[in-house]
PDB file of C-alpha atoms in Angstrom:
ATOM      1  CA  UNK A  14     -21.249 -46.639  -9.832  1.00 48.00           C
ATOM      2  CA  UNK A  15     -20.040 -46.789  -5.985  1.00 46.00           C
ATOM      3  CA  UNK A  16     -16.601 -46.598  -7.144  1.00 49.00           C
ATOM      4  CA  UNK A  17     -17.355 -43.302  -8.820  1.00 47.00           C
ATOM      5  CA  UNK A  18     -19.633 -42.158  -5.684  1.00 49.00           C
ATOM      6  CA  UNK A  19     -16.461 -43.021  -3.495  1.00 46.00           C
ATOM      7  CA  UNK A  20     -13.970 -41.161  -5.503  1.00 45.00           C
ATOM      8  CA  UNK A  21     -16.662 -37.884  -5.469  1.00 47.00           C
ATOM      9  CA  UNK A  22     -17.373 -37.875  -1.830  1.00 42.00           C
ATOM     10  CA  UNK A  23     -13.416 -37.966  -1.560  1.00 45.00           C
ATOM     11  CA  UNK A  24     -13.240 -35.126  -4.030  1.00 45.00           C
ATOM     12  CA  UNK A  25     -15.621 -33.076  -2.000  1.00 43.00           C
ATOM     13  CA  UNK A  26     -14.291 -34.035   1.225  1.00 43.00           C
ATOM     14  CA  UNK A  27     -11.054 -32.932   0.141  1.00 42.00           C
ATOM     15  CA  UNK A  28     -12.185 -29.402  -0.930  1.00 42.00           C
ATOM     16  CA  UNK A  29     -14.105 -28.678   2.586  1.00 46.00           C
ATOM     17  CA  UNK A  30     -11.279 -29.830   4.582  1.00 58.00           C
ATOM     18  CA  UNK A  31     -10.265 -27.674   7.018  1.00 73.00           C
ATOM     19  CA  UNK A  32      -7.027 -24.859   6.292  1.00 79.00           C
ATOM     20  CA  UNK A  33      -4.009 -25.661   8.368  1.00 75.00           C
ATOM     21  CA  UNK A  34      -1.026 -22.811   8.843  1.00 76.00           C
ATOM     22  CA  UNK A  35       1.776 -24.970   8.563  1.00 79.00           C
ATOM     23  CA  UNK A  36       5.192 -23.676   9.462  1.00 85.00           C
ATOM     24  CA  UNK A  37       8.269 -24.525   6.867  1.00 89.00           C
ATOM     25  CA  UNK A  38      11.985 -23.456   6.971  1.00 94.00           C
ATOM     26  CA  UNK A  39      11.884 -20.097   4.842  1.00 94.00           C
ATOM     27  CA  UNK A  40       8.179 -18.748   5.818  1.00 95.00           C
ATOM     28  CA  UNK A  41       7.618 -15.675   7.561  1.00 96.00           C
ATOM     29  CA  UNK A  42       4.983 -14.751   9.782  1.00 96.00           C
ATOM     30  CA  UNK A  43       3.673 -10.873  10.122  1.00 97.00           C
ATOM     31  CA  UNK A  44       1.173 -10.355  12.935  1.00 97.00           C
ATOM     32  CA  UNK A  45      -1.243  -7.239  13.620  1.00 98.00           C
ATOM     33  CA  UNK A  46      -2.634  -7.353  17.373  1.00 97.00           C
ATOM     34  CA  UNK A  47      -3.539  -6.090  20.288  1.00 97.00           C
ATOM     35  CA  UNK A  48      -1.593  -6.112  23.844  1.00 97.00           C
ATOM     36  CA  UNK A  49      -2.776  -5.769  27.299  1.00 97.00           C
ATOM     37  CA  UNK A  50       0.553  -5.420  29.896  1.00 95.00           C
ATOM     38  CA  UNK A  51      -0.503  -6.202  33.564  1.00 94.00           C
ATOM     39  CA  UNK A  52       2.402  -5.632  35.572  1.00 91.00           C
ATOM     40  CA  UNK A  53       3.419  -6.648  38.826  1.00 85.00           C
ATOM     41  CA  UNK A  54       2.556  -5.800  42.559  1.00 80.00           C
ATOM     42  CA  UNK A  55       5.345  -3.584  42.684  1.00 76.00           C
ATOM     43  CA  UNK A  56       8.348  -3.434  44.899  1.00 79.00           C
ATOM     44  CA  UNK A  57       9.065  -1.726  48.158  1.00 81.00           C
ATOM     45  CA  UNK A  58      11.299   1.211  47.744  1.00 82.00           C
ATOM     46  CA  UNK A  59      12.928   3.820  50.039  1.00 80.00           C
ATOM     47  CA  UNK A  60       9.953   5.818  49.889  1.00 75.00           C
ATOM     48  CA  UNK A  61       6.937   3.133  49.446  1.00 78.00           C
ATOM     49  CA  UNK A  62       5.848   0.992  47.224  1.00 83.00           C
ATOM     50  CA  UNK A  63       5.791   1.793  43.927  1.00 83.00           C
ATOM     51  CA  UNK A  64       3.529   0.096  41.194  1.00 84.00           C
ATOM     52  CA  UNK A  65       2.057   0.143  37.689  1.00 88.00           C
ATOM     53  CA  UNK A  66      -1.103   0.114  36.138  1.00 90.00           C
ATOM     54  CA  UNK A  67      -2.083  -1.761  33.045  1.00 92.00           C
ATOM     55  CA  UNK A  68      -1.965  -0.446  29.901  1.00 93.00           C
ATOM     56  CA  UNK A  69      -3.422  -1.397  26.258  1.00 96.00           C
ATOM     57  CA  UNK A  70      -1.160  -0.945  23.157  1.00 96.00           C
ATOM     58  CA  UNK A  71      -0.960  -2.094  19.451  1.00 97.00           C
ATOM     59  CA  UNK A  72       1.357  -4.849  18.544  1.00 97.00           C
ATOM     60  CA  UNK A  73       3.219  -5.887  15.596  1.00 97.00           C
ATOM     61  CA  UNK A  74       5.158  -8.910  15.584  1.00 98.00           C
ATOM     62  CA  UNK A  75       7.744 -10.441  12.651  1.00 98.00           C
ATOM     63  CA  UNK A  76       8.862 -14.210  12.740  1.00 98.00           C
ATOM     64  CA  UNK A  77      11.075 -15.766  10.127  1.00 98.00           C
ATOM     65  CA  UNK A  78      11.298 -19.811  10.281  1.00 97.00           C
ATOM     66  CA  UNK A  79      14.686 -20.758  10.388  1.00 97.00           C
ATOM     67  CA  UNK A  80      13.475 -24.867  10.174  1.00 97.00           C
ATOM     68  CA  UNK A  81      10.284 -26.548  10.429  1.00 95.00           C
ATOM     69  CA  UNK A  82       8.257 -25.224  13.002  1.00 95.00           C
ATOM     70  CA  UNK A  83      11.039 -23.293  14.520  1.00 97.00           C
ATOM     71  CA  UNK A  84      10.777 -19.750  14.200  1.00 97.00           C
ATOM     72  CA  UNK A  85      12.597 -16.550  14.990  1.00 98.00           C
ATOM     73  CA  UNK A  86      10.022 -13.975  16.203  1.00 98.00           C
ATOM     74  CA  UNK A  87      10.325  -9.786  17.166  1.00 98.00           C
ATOM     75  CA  UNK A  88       7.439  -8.147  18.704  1.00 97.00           C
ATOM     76  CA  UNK A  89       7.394  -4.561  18.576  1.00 96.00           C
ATOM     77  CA  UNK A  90       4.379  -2.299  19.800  1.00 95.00           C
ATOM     78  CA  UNK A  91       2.783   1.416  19.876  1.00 95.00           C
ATOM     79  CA  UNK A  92       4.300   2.538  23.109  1.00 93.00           C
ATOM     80  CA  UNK A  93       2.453   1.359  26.467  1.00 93.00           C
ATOM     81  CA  UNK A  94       1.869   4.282  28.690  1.00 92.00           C
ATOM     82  CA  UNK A  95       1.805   3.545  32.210  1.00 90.00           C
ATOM     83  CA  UNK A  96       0.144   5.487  35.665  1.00 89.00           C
ATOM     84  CA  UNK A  97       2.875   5.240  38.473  1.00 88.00           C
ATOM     85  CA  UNK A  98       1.524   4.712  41.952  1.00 86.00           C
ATOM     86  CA  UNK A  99       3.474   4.961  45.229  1.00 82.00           C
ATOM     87  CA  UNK A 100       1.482   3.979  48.398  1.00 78.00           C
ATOM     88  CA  UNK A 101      -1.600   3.706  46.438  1.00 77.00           C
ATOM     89  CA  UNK A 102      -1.365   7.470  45.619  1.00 81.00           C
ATOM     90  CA  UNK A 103      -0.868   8.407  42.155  1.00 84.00           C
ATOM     91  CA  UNK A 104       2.427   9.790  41.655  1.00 83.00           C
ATOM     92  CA  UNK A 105       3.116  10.169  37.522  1.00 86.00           C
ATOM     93  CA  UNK A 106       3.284   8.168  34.666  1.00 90.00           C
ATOM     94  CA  UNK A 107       6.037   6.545  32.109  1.00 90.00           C
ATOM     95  CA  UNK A 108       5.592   4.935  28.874  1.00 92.00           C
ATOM     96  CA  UNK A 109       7.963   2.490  27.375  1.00 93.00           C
ATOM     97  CA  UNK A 110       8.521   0.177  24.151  1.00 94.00           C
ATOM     98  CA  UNK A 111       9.065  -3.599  25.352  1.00 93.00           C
ATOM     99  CA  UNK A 112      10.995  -5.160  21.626  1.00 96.00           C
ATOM    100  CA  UNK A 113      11.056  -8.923  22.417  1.00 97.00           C
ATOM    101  CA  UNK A 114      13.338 -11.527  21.172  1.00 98.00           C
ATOM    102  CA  UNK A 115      12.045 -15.418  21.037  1.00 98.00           C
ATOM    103  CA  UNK A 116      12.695 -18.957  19.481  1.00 98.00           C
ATOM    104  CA  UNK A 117       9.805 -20.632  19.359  1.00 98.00           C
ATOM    105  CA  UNK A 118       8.497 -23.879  18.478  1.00 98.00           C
ATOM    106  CA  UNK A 119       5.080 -24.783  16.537  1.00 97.00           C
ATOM    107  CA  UNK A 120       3.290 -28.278  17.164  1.00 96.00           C
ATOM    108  CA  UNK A 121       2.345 -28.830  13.981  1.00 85.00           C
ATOM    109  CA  UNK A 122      -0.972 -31.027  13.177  1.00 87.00           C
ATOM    110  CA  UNK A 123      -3.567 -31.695  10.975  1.00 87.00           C
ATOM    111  CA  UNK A 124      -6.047 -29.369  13.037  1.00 91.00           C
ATOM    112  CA  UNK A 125      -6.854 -25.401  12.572  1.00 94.00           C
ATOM    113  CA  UNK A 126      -5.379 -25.096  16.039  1.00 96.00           C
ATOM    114  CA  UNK A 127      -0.959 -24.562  16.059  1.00 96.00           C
ATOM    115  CA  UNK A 128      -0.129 -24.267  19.986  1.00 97.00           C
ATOM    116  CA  UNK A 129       3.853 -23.189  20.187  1.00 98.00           C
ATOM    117  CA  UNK A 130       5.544 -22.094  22.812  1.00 98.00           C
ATOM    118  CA  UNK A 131       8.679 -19.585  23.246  1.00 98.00           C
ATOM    119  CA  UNK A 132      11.271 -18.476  24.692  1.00 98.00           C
ATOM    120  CA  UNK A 133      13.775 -15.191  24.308  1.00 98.00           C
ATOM    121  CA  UNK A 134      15.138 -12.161  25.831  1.00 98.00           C
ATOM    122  CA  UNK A 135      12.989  -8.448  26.054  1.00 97.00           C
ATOM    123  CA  UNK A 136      14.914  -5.326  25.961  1.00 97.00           C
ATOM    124  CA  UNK A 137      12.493  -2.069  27.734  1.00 95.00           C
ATOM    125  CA  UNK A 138      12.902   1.492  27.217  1.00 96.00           C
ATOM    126  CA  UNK A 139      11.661   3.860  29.430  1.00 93.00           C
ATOM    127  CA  UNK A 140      10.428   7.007  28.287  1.00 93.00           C
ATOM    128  CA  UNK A 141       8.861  10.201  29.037  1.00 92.00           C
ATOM    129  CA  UNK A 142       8.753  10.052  32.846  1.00 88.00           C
ATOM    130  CA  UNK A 143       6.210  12.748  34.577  1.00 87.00           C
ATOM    131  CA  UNK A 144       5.778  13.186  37.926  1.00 84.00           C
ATOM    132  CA  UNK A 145       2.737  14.644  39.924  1.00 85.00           C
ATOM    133  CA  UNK A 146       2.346  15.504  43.621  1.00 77.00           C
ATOM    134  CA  UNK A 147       5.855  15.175  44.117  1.00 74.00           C
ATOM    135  CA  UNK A 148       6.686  18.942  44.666  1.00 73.00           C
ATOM    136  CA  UNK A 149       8.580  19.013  41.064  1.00 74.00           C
ATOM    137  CA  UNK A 150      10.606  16.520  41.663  1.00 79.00           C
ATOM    138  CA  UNK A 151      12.107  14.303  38.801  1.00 83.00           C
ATOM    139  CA  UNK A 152      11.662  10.879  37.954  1.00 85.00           C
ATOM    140  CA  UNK A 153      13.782   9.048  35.765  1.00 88.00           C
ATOM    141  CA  UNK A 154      13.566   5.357  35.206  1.00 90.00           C
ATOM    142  CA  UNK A 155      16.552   2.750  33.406  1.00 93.00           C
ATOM    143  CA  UNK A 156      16.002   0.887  30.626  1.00 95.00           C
ATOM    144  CA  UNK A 157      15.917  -2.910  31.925  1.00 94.00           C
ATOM    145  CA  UNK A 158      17.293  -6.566  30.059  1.00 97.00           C
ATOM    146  CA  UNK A 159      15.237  -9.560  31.406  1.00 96.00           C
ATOM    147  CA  UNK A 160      14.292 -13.194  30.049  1.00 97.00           C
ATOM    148  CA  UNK A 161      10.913 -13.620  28.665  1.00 98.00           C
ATOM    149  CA  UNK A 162       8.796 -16.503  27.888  1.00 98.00           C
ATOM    150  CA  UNK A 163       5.752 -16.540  25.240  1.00 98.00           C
ATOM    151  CA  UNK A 164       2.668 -19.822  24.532  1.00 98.00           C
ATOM    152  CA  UNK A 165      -0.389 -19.190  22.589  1.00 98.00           C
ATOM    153  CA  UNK A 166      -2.056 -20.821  19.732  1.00 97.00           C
ATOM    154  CA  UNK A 167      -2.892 -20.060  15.971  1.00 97.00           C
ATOM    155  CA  UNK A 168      -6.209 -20.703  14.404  1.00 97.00           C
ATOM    156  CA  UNK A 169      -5.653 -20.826  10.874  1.00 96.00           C
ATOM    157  CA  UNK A 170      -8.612 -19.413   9.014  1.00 96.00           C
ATOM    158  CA  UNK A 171      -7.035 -19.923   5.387  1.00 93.00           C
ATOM    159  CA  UNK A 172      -3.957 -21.678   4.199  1.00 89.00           C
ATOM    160  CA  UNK A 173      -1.849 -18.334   4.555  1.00 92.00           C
ATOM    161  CA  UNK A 174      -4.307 -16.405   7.529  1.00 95.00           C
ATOM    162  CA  UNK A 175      -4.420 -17.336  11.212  1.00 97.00           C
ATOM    163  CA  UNK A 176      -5.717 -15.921  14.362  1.00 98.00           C
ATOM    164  CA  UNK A 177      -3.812 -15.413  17.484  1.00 98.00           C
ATOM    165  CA  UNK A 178      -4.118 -15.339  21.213  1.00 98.00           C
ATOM    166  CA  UNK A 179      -1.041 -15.860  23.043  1.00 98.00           C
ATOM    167  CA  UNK A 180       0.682 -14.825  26.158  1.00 98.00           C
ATOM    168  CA  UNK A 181       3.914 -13.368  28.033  1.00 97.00           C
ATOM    169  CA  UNK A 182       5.870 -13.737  30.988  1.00 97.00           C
ATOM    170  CA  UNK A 183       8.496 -10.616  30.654  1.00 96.00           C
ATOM    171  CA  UNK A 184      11.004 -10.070  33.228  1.00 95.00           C
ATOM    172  CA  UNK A 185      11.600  -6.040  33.706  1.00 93.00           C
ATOM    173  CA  UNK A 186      12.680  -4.501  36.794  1.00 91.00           C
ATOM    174  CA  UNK A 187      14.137  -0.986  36.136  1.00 90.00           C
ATOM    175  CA  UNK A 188      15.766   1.148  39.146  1.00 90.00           C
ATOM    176  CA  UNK A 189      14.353   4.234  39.958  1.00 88.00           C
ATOM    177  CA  UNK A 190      15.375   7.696  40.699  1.00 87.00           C
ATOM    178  CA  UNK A 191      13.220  10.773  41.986  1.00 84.00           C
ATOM    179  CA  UNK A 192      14.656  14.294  42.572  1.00 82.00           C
ATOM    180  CA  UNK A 193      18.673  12.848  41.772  1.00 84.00           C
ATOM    181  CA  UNK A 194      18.159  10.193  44.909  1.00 84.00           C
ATOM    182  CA  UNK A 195      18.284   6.644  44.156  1.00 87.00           C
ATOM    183  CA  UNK A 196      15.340   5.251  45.124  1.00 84.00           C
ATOM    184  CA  UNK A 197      16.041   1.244  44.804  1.00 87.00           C
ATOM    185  CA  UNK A 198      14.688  -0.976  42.069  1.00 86.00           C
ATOM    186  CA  UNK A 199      11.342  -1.606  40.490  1.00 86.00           C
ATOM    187  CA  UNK A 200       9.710  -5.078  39.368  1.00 88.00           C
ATOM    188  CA  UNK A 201       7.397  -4.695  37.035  1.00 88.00           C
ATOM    189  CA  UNK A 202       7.429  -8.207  35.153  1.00 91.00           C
ATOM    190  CA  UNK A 203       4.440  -8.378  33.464  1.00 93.00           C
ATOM    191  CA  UNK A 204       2.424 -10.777  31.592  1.00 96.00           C
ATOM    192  CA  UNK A 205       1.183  -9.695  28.283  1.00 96.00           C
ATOM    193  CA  UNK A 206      -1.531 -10.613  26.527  1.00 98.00           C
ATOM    194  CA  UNK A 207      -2.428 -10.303  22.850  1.00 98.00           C
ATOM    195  CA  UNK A 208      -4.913 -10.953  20.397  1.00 98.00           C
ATOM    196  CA  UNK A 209      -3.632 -11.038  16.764  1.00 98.00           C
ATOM    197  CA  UNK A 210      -3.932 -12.041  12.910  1.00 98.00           C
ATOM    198  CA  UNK A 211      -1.054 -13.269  11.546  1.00 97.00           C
ATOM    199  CA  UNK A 212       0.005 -13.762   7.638  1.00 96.00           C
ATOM    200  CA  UNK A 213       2.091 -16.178   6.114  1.00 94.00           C
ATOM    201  CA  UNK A 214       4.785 -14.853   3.187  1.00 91.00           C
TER     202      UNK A 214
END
């Protein structure tokens, strides 16, 4: 009788046992979020400071496991639209699409929680650059290559189903014209932050 009762409690504790999202050479990951961008101070430029404020956006993300806990990951994202400030005056707005390229690596366990951390490159296009109380004048900002790093954590919820928080360190600094002149270079380099659910294929 307490050989049966043994092997039933094992039974049951087997069945309530918590999921875990483990990460094998092969899976892919698709991820539905949400992104808040807080960029930088800004940088001093011929004419002031210039700076950006934050912005919310949509995310998507796509990760393919190349090995065991070492994934492949693009994060795309509903453009970020931006309010351009020079001197603390508000001078126009941008938006821009920030695709991001990372390897990352997933510390497996037996626990709902998968930390990883990341590393890649982000390409950022600027877009539809409007200026206001600058007499007219044009603004037109390059597209910008930087490094970026990425760390968060999964909590699966199922054996295929997670949730996601997780955050970036981006590197963009675009240079900035207004009116034709060259006005010197902007940092932006922000940290993003996003909130996700992610499915296993």
């Amino acid at each position: 009788m307490k050989h049966i009762t043994a092997l039933t409690l094992a039974a049951l504790m087997g069945t309530t046992a918590a999921p875990v999202l483990a990460q094998e050479k092969g899976d892919m990951l698709i991820g539905l979020g949400l992104g808040w961008i807080e960029p930088d101070d800004g940088s001093n430029t011929l004419v002031g400071k210039v700076d950006a404020d934050g912005a919310l956006s949509p995310t998507i993300t796509f990760e393919y496991f190349i090995a065991d806990r070492v994934g492949i990951e693009l994060l795309a994202s509903w453009p970020f639209e931006h309010d351009l400030n020079l001197a603390g005056s508000d001078i126009g707005e941008t938006k821009h699409l920030p695709p991001t390229l990372s390897l990352q690596y997933y510390f497996t366990n037996a626990s709902q929680f998968t930390p990883f951390v990341g590393a890649g490159i982000n390409y950022t296009y600027f877009f539809d650059e409007k200026t206001r109380n600058l007499g007219g004048a044009s603004l037109d900002l390059d597209d910008s290559w930087g490094l970026a790093l990425h760390a968060g954590v999964d909590y699966a919820i199922s054996e295929r189903g997670a949730l996601r928080a997780d955050v970036r360190y981006i590197d963009i600094e675009t240079d900035a014209t207004v009116g034709g002149t060259d006005i010197g270079s902007v940092d932006i380099s922000p940290w993003v932050f996003n909130v996700a659910y992610v499915i296993k294929f």
